[in-house]
Coordinates of C-alpha atoms and ligand atoms in Angstrom, one line a residue:
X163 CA -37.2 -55.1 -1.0
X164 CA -37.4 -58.3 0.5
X165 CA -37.5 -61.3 -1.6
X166 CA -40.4 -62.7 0.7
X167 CA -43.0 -59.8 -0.5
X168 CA -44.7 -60.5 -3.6
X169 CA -44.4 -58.1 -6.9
X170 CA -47.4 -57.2 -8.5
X171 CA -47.5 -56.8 -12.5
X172 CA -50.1 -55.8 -14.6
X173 CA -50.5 -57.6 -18.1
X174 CA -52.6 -59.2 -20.9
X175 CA -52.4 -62.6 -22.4
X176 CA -51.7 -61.0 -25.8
X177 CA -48.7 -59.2 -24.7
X178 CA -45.8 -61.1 -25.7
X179 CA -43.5 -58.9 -23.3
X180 CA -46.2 -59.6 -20.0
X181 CA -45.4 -63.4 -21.0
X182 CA -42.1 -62.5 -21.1
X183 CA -41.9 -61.1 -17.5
X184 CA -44.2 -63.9 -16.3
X185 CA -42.0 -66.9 -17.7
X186 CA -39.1 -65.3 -16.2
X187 CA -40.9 -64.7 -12.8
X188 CA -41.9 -68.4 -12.8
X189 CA -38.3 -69.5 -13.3
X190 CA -36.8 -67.5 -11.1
X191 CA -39.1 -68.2 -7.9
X192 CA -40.1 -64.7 -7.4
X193 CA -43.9 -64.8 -5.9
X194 CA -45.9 -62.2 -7.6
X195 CA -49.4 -61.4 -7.9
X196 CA -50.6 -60.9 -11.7
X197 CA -53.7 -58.5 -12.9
X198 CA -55.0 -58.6 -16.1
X199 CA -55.9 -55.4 -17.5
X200 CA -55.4 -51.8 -18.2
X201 CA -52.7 -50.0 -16.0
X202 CA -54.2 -47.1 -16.4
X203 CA -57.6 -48.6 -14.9
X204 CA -55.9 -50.5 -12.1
X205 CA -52.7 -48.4 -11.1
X206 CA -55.3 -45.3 -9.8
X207 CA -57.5 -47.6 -7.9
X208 CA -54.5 -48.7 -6.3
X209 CA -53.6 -45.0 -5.2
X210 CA -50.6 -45.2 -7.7
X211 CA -49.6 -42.9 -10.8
X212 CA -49.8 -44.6 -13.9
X213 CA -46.1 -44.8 -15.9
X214 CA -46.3 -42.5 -19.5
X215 CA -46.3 -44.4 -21.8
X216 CA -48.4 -46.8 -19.8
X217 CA -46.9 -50.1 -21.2
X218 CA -47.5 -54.0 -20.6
X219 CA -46.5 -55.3 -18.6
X220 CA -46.7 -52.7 -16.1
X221 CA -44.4 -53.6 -12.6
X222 CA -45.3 -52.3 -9.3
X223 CA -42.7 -51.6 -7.3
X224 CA -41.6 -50.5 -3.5
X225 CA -40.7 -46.9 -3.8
X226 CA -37.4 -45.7 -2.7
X227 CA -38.4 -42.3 -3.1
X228 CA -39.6 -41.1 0.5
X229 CA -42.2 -38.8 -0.7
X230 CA -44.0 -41.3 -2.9
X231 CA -47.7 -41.1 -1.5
X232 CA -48.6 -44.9 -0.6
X233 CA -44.7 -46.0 -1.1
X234 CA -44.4 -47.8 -4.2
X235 CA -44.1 -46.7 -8.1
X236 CA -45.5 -48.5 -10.9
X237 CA -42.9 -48.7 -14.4
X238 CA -42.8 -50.3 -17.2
X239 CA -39.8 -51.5 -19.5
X240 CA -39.1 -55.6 -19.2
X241 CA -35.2 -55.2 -20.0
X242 CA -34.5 -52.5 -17.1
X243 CA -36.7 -54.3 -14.3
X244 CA -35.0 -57.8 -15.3
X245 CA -31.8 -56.1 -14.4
X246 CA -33.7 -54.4 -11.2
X247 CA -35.2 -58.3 -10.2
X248 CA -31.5 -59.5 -10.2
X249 CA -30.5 -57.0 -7.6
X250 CA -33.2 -58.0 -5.4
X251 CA -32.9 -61.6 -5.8
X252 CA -29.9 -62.8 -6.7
X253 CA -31.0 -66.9 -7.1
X254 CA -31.4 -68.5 -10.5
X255 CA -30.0 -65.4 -12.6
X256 CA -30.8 -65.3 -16.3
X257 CA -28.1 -63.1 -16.8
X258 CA -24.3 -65.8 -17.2
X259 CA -21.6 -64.3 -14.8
X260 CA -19.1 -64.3 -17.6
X261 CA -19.2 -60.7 -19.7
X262 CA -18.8 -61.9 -22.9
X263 CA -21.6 -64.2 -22.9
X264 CA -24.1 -62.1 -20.9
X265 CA -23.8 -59.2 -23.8
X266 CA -24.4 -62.1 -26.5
X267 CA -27.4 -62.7 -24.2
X268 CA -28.0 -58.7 -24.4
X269 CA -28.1 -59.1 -28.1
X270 CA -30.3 -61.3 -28.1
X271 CA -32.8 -59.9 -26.0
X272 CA -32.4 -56.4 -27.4
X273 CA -33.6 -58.1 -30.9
X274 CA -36.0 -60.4 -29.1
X275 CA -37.9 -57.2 -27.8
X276 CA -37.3 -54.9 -31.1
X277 CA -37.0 -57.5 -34.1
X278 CA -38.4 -60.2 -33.6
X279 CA -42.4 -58.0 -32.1
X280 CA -42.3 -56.8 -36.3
X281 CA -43.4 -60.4 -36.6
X282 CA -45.7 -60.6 -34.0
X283 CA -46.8 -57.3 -34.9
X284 CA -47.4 -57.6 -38.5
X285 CA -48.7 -61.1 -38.4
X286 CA -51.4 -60.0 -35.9
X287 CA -52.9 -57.1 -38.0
X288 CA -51.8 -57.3 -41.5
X289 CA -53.6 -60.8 -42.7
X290 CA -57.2 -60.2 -42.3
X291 CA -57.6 -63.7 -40.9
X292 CA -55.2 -62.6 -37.7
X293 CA -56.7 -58.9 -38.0
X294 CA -60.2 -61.0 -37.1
X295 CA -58.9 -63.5 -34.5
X296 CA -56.9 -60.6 -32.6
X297 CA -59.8 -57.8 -32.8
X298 CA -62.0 -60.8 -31.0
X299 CA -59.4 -62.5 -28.4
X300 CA -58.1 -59.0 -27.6
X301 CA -60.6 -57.4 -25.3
X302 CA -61.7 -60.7 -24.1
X303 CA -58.0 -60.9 -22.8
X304 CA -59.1 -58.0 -20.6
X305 CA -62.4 -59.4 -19.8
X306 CA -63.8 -62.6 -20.3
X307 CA -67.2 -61.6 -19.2
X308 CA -67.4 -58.5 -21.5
X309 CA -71.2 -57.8 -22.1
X310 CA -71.7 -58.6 -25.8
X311 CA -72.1 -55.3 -26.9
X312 CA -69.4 -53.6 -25.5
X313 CA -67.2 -56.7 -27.0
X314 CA -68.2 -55.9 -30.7
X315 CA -67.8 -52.1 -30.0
X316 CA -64.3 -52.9 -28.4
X317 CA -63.3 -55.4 -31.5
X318 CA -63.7 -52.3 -34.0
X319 CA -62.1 -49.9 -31.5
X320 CA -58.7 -52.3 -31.4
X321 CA -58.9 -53.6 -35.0
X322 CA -59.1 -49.9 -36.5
X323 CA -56.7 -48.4 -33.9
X324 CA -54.2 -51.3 -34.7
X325 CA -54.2 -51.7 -38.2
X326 CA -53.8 -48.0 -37.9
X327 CA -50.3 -48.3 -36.2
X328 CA -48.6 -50.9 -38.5
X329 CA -46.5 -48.1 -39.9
X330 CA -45.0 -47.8 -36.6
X331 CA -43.3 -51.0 -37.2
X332 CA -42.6 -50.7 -40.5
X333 CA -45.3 -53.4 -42.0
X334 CA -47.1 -52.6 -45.1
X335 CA -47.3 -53.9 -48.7
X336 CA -43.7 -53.8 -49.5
X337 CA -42.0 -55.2 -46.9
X338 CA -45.0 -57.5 -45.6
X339 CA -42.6 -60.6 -47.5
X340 CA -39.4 -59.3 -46.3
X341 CA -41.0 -59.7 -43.1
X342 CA -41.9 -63.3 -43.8
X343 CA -39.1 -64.1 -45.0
X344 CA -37.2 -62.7 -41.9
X345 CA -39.5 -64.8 -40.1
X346 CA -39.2 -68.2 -41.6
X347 CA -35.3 -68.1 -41.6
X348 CA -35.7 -67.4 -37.7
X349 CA -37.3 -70.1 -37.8
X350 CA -35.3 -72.1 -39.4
X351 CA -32.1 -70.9 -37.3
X352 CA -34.1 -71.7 -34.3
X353 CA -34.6 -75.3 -35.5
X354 CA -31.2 -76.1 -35.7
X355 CA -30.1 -73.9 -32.8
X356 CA -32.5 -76.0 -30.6
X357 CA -31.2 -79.4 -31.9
X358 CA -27.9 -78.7 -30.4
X359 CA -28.9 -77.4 -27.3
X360 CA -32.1 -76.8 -25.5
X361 CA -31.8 -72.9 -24.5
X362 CA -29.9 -70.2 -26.3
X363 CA -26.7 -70.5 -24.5
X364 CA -26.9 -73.7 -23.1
X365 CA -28.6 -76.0 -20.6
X366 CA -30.4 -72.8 -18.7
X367 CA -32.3 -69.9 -20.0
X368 CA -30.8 -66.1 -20.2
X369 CA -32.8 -62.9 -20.4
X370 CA -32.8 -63.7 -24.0
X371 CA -34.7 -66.7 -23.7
X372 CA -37.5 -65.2 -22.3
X373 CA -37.6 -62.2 -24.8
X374 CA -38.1 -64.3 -27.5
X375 CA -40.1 -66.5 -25.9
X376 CA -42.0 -63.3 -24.9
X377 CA -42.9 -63.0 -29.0
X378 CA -43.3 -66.4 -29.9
X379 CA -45.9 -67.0 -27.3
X380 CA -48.5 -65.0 -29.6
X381 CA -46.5 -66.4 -33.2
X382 CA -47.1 -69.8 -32.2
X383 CA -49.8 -69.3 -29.9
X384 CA -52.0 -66.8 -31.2
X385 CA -52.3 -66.0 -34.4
X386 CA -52.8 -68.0 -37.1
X387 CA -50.6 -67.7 -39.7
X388 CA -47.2 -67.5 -38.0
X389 CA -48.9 -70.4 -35.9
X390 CA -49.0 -72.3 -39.0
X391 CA -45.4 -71.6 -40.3
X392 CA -44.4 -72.0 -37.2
X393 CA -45.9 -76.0 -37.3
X394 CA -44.8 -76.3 -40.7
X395 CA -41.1 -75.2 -40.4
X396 CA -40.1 -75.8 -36.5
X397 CA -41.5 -78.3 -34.5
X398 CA -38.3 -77.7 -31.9
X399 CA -39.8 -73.7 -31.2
X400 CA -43.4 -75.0 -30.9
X401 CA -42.1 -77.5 -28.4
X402 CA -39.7 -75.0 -26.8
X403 CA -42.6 -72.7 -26.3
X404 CA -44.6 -75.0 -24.4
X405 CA -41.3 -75.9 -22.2
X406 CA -40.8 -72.5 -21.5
X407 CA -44.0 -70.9 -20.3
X408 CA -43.2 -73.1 -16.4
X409 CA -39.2 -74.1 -15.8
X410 CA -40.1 -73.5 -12.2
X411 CA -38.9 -77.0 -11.6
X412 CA -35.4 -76.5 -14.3
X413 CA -32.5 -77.1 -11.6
X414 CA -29.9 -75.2 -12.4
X415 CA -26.1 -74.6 -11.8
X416 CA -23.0 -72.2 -13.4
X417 CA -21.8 -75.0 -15.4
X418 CA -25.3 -74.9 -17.2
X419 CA -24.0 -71.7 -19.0
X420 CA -22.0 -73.3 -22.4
X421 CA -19.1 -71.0 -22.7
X422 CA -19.1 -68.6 -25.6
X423 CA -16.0 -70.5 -27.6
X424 CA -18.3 -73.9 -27.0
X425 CA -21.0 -72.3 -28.0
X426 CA -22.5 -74.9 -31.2
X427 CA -22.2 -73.2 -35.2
X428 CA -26.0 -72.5 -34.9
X429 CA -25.8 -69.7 -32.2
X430 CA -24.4 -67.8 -35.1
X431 CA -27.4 -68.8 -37.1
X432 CA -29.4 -66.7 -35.1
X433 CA -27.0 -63.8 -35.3
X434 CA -26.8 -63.7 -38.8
X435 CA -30.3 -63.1 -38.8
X436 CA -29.9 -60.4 -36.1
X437 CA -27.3 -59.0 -38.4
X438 CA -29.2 -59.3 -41.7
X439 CA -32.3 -56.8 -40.4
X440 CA -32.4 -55.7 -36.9
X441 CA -28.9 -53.9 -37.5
X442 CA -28.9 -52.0 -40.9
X443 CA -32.8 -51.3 -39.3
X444 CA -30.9 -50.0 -35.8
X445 CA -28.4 -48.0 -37.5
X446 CA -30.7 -46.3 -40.0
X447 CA -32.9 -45.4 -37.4
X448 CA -30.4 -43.7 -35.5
X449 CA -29.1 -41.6 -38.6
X450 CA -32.3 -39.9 -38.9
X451 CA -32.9 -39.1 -35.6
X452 CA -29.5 -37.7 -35.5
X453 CA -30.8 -35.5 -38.8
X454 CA -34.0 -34.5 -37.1
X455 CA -36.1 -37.2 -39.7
X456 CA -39.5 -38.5 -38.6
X457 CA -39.1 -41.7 -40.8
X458 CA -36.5 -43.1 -42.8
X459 CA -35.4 -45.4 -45.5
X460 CA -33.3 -48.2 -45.7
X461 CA -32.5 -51.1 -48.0
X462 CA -32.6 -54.1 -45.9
X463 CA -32.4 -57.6 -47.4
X464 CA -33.0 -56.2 -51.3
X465 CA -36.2 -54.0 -50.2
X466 CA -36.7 -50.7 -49.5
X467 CA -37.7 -50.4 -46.1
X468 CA -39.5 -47.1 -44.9
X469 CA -40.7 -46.3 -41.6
X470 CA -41.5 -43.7 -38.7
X471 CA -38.4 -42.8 -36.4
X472 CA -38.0 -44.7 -32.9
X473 CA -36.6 -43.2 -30.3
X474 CA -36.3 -45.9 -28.2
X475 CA -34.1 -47.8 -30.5
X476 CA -31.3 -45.3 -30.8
X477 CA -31.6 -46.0 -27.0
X478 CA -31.7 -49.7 -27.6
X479 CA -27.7 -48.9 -30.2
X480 CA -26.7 -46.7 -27.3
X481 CA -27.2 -49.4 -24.7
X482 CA -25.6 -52.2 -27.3
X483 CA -23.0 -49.7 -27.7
X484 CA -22.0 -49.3 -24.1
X485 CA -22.5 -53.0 -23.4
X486 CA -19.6 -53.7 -25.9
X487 CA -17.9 -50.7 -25.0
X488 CA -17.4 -51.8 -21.0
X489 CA -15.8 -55.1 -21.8
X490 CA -12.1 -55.6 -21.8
X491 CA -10.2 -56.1 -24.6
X492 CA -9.9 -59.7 -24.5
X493 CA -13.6 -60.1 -23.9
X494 CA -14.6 -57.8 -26.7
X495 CA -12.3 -60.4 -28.7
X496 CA -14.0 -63.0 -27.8
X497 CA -17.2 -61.2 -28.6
X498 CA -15.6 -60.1 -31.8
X499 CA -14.6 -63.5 -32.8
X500 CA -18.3 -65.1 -32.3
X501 CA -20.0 -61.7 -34.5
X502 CA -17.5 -62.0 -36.9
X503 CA -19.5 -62.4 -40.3
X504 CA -23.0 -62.2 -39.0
X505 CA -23.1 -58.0 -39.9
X506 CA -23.5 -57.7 -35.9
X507 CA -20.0 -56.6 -36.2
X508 CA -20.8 -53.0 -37.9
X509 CA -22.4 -52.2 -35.0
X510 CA -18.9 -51.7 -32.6
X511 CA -16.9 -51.0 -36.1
X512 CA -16.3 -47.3 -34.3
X513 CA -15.7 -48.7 -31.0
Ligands
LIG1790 N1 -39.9 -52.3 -24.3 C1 -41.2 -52.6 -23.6 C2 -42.3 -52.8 -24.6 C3 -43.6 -53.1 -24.0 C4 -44.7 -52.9 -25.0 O1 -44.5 -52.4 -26.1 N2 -46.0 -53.3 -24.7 C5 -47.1 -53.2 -25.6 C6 -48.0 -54.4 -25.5 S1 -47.2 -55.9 -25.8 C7 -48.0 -52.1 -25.1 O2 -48.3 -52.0 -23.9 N3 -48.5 -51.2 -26.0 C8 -49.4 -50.2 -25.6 C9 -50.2 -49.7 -26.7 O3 -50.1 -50.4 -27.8 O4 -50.9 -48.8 -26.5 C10 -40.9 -53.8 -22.7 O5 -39.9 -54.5 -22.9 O6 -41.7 -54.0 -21.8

């Protein structure tokens, strides 16, 4: 691929991992051409084989596969395809050079993508306030000039197919405030991590930036009552979110990256929380699967948590796994040495 040719993506404004892809995209000076809509609408119409699951955003890219009809293959998956846009264009990398740093930045992203969308998730559909707002915005976000009728048959249609699916993240009665709660200390950690310095590891943004940028687009942006908590308990994120959406013009530089023993005492804010949930959550998840379970449950933070078996997060441990297991001793030290009393650390215990 040459980096003159422009990428084409397929997205909608209410998916927190298309503004993901799109911040990064901006940043990074990579021209691309954006559709909103369906994938599995477009992709065909473009004489190319929708991806299964067909998920958003939805990258089209040049094939290298010689047979591929018109020469180019659609996919989905930010975290892969951010690794992918590095190879092509090497400029303005989100990922730091330094090892140790880019699997904190890993972390991150990984619970970014996977923690951090239960918010955006169960904020969206649980309240019925944000259940309203969504069900409307949604197909609009397809379609702004969708006929009237279809628009009220289509804000049933997603409400009721939506609400459905909560379970998949694990939202419901009893852990709706453990959620919260998860929420507002994020918040909170994200306050004081942003008063130190403006992006996660320093004075430029990594991959994780943009992941949880990616969520907090629709927490802050779209739906009303993390938008409200979000005002009430950081002003630094709502800022930060604006910021973020366009640093074509950041200028940036290697010494940009704050090294992981300068790193400020907040960082590890944000890691206890990682810590706290997303890894008793990971490594629950990964013990049924092993048992041949279709849901599970966990205590996480004093509540039973109970929910349906991901596959795609024993993926996500496996990947964390291998990331920590490819460093060298001294930088899994250094590693060690930042994790150390978060609960990040019973993730490599075995390693
Ligand atoms: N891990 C994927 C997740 C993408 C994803 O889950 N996208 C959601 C929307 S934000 C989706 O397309 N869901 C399809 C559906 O709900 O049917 C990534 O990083 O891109």
């Amino acid at each position: 691929m040459t980096s003159s040719k422009r990428i084409t993506l397929i997205g909608a404004p209410p998916s927190p991992y298309t503004h993901k892809m799109v911040a990064l995209l901006r940043y990074r000076h990579i021209p691309y051409n954006l559709k909103w809509g369906m994938p599995d609408e477009i992709l065909p119409k473009m004489g190319i084989e929708p991806p299964k699951p067909g998920l958003l955003p939805t990258f089209v890219f040049e094939s290298e596969d010689e047979d591929e009809v018109c020469g180019a293959i659609a996919v989905c998956d930010s975290t892969p395809i951010i690794r992918r846009l590095e190879d092509s264009y090497p400029e303005r990398s989100v990922l730091p050079v330094d090892p140790a740093l880019a699997f904190i930045d890993y972390l991150l992203e990984d619970f970014a993508d996977e923690w951090c969308t239960k918010y955006m998730f169960h904020y969206r559909w649980h309240p019925q306030a944000d259940a309203d707002n969504a069900s409307t915005l949604l197909p609009l976000g397809y379609n702004v000039s969708l006929p009237a009728e279809q628009h009220k048959h289509f804000k049933q249609h997603f409400s009721a197919r939506q609400i459905s699916r909560l379970y998949v993240v694990g939202s419901n009665d009893t852990t709706a405030p453990i959620i919260d709660a998860s929420y507002r200390r994020f918040l909170k950690a994200m306050e004081a991590h942003l008063a130190a310095q403006p992006y996660m590891l320093g004075h430029r943004p990594g991959a994780g930036d943009f992941a949880l940028y990616g969520q907090l687009t629709q927490l802050v942006g779209f739906d009303p009552t993390p938008r409200a908590i979000a005002h009430k308990l950081s002003s630094r994120t709502v800022a930060w979110v604006d910021q973020m959406a366009d640093l074509s013009g950041l200028e940036v530089q290697q010494s940009q990256w704050v090294t992981l023993e300068q790193q400020p005492e907040s960082l590890r804010g944000l890691l206890n929380e990682v810590g706290r949930m997303y890894v008793p959550a990971l490594l629950a998840n990964a013990q049924a699967l092993a048992a041949g379970e279709k849901s599970w449950q966990a205590e996480i933070d004093g509540a039973t948590w109970s929910q349906q078996t991901f596959s795609y997060q024993v993926k996500c441990l496996k990947w964390l796994e291998q990331g920590y297991a490819s460093l060298n001793d001294l930088d899994r030290r250094r590693v060690d040495q930042l994790l150390k009393g978060t609960g990040c650390e019973v993730l490599f215990s075995g390693i």
